[in-house]
mmCIF file with all atom_site columns, C-alpha atoms in Angstrom:
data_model
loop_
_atom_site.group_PDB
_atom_site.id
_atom_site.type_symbol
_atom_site.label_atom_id
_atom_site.label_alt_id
_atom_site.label_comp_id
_atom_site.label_asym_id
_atom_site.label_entity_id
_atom_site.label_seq_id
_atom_site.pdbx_PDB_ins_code
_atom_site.Cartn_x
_atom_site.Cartn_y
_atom_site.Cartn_z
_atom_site.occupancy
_atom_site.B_iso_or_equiv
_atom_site.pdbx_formal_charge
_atom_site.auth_seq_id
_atom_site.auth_comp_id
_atom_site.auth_asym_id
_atom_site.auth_atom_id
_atom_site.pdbx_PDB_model_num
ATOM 1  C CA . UNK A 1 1  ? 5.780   -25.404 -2.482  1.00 0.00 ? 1  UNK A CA 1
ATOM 2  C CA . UNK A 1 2  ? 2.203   -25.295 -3.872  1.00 0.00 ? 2  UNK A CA 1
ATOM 3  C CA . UNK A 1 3  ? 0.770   -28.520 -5.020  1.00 0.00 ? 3  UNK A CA 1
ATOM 4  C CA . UNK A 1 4  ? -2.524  -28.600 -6.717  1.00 0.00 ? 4  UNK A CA 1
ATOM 5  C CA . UNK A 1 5  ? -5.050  -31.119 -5.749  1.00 0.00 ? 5  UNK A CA 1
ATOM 6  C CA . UNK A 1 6  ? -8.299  -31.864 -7.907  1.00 0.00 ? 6  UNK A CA 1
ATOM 7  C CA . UNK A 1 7  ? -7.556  -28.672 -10.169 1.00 0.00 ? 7  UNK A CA 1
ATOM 8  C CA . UNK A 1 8  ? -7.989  -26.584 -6.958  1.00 0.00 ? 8  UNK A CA 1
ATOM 9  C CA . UNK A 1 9  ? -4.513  -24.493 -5.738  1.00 0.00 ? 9  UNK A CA 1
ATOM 10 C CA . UNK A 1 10 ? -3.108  -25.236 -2.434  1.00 0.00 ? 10 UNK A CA 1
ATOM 11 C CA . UNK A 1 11 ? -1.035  -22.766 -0.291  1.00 0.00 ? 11 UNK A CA 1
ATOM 12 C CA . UNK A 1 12 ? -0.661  -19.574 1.229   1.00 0.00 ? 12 UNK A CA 1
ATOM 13 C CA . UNK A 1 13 ? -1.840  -16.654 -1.110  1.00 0.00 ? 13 UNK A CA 1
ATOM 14 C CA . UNK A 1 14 ? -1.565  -12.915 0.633   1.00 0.00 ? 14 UNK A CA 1
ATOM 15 C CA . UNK A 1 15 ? -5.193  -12.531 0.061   1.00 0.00 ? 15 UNK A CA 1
ATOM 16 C CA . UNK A 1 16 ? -5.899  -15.143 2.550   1.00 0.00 ? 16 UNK A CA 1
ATOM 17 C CA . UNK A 1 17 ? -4.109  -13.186 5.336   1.00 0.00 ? 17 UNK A CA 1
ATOM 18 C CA . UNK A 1 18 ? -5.985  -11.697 8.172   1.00 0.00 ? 18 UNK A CA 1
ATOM 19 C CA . UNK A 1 19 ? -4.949  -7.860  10.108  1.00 0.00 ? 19 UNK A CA 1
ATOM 20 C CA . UNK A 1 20 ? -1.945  -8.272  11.920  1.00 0.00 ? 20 UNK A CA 1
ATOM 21 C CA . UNK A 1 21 ? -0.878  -11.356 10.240  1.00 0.00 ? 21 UNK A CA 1
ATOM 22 C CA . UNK A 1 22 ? 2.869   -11.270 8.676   1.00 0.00 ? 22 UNK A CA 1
ATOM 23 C CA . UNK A 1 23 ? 4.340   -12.943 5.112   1.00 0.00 ? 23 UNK A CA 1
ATOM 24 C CA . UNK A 1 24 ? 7.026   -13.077 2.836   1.00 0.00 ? 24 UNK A CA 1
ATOM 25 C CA . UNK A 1 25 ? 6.066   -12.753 -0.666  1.00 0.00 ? 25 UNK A CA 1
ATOM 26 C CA . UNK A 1 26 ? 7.305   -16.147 -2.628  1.00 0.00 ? 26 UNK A CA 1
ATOM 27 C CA . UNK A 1 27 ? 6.200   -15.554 -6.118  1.00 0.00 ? 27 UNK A CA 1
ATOM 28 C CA . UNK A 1 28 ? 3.579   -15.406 -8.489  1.00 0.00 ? 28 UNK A CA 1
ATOM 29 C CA . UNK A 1 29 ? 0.666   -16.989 -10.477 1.00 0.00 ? 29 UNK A CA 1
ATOM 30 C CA . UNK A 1 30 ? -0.395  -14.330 -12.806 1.00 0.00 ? 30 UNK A CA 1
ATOM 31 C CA . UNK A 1 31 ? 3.116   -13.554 -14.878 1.00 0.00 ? 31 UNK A CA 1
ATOM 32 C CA . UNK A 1 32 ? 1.401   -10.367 -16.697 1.00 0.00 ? 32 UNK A CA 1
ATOM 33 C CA . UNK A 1 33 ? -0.239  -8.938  -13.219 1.00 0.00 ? 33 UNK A CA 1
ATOM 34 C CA . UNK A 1 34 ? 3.348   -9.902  -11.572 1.00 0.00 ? 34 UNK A CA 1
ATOM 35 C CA . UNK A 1 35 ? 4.647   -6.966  -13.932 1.00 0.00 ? 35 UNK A CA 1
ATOM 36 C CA . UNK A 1 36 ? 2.462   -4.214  -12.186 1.00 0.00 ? 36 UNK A CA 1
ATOM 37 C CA . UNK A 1 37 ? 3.249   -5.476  -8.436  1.00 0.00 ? 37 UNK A CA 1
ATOM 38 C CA . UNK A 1 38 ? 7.248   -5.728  -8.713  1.00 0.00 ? 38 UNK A CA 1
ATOM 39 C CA . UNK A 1 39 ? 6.934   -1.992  -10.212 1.00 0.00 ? 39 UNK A CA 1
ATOM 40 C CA . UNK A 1 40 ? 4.755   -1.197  -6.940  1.00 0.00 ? 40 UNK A CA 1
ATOM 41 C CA . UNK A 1 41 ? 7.577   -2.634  -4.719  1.00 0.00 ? 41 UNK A CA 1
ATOM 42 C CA . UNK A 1 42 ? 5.770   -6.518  -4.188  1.00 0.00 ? 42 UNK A CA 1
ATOM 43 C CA . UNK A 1 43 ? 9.089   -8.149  -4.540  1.00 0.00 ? 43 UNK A CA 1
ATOM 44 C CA . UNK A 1 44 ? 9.583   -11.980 -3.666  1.00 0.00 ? 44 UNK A CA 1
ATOM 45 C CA . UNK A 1 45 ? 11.591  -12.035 -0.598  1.00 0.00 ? 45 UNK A CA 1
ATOM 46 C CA . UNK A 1 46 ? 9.654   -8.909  1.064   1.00 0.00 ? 46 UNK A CA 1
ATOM 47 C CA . UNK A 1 47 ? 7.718   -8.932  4.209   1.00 0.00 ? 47 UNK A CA 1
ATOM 48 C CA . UNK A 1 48 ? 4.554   -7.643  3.963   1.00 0.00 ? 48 UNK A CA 1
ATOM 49 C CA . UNK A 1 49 ? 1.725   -6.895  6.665   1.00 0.00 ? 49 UNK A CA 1
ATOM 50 C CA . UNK A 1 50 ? -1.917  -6.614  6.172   1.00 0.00 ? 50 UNK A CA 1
ATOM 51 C CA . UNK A 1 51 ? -2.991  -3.580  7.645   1.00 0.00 ? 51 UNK A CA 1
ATOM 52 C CA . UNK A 1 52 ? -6.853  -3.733  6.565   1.00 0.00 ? 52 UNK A CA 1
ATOM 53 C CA . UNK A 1 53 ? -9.631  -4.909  5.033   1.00 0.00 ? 53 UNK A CA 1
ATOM 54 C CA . UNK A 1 54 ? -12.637 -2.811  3.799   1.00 0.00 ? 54 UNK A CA 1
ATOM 55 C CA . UNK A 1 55 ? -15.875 -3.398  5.684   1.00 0.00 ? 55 UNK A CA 1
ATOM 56 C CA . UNK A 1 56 ? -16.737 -6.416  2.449   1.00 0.00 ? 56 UNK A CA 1
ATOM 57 C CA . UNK A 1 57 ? -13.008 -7.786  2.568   1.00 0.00 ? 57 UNK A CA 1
ATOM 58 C CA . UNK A 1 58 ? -11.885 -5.979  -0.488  1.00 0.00 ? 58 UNK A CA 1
ATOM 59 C CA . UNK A 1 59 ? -9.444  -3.869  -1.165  1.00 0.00 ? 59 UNK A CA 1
ATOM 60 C CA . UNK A 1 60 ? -6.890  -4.584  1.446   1.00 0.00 ? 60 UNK A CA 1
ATOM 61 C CA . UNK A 1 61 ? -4.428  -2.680  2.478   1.00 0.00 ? 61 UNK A CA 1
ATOM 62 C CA . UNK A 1 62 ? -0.747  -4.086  3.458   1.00 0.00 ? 62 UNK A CA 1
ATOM 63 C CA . UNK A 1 63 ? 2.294   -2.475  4.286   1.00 0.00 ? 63 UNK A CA 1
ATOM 64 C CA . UNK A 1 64 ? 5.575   -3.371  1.819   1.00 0.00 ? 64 UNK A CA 1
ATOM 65 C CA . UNK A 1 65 ? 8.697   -1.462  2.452   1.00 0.00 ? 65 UNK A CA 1
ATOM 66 C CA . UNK A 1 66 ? 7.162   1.066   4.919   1.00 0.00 ? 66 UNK A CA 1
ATOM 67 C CA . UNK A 1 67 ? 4.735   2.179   2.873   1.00 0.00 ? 67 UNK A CA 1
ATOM 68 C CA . UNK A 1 68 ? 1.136   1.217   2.781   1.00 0.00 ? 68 UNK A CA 1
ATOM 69 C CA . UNK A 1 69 ? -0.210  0.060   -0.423  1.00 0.00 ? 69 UNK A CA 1
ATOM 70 C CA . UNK A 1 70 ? -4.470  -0.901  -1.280  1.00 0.00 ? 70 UNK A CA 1
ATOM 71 C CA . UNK A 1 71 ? -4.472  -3.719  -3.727  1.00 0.00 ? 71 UNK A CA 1
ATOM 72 C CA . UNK A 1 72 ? -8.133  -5.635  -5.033  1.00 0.00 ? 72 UNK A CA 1
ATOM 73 C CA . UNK A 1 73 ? -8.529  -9.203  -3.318  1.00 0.00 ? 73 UNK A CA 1
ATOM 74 C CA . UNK A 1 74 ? -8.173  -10.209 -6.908  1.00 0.00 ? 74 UNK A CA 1
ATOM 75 C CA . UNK A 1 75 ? -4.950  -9.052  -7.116  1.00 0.00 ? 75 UNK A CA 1
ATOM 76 C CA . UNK A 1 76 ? -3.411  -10.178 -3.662  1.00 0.00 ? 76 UNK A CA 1
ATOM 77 C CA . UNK A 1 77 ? -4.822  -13.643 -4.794  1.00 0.00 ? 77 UNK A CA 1
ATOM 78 C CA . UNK A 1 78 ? -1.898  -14.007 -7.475  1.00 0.00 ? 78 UNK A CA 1
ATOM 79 C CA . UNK A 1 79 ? 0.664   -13.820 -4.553  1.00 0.00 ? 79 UNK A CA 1
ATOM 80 C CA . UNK A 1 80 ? 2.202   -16.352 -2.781  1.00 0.00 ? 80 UNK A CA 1
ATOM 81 C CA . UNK A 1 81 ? 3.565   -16.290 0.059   1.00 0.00 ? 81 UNK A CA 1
ATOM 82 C CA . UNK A 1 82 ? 5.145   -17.531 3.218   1.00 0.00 ? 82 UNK A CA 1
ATOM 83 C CA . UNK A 1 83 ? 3.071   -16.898 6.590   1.00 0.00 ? 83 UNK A CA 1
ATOM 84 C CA . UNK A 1 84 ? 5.762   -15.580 9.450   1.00 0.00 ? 84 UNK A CA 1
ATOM 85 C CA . UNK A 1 85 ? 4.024   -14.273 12.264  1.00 0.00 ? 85 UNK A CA 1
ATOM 86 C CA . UNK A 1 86 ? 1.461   -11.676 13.746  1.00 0.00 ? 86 UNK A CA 1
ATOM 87 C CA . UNK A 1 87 ? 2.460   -8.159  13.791  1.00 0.00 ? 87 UNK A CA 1
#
């Protein structure tokens, strides 16, 4: 559960993840952006890996599904999620 504390948000977002590193998408913050990312296979309940970063951190790339898929930091910031394990 995310709790906020002085106005900032707590938890695990999938833009905080490093290369290697393994989640489970939870939900979402942004209900319009959440829209686009179920249609592009981000569904809550799905593991997801990041893959990369660009040389400046963003985009990223993860892999959903199989598939690899670049999303903007921005973007992967509205995610939740639930850190498993390294890859």
């Amino acid at each position: 559960m995310v709790k906020k504390k002085n106005n900032k948000r707590t938890g695990d977002y999938l833009s905080m993840l490093l290369p290697g590193e393994k989640a489970i998408i939870d939900s979402f913050t942004d209900p319009e952006l959440s829209i686009k990312l179920l249609e592009m296979g981000c569904t809550p309940g799905e593991e997801v890996i990041l893959e990369k970063m660009a040389p400046l951190g963003d985009p990223i790339a993860i892999n959903i599904s199989g598939y690899i898929l670049s999303l903007r930091k921005a973007e992967a910031a509205t995610i939740r999620i639930r850190r498993t394990e390294k890859k």
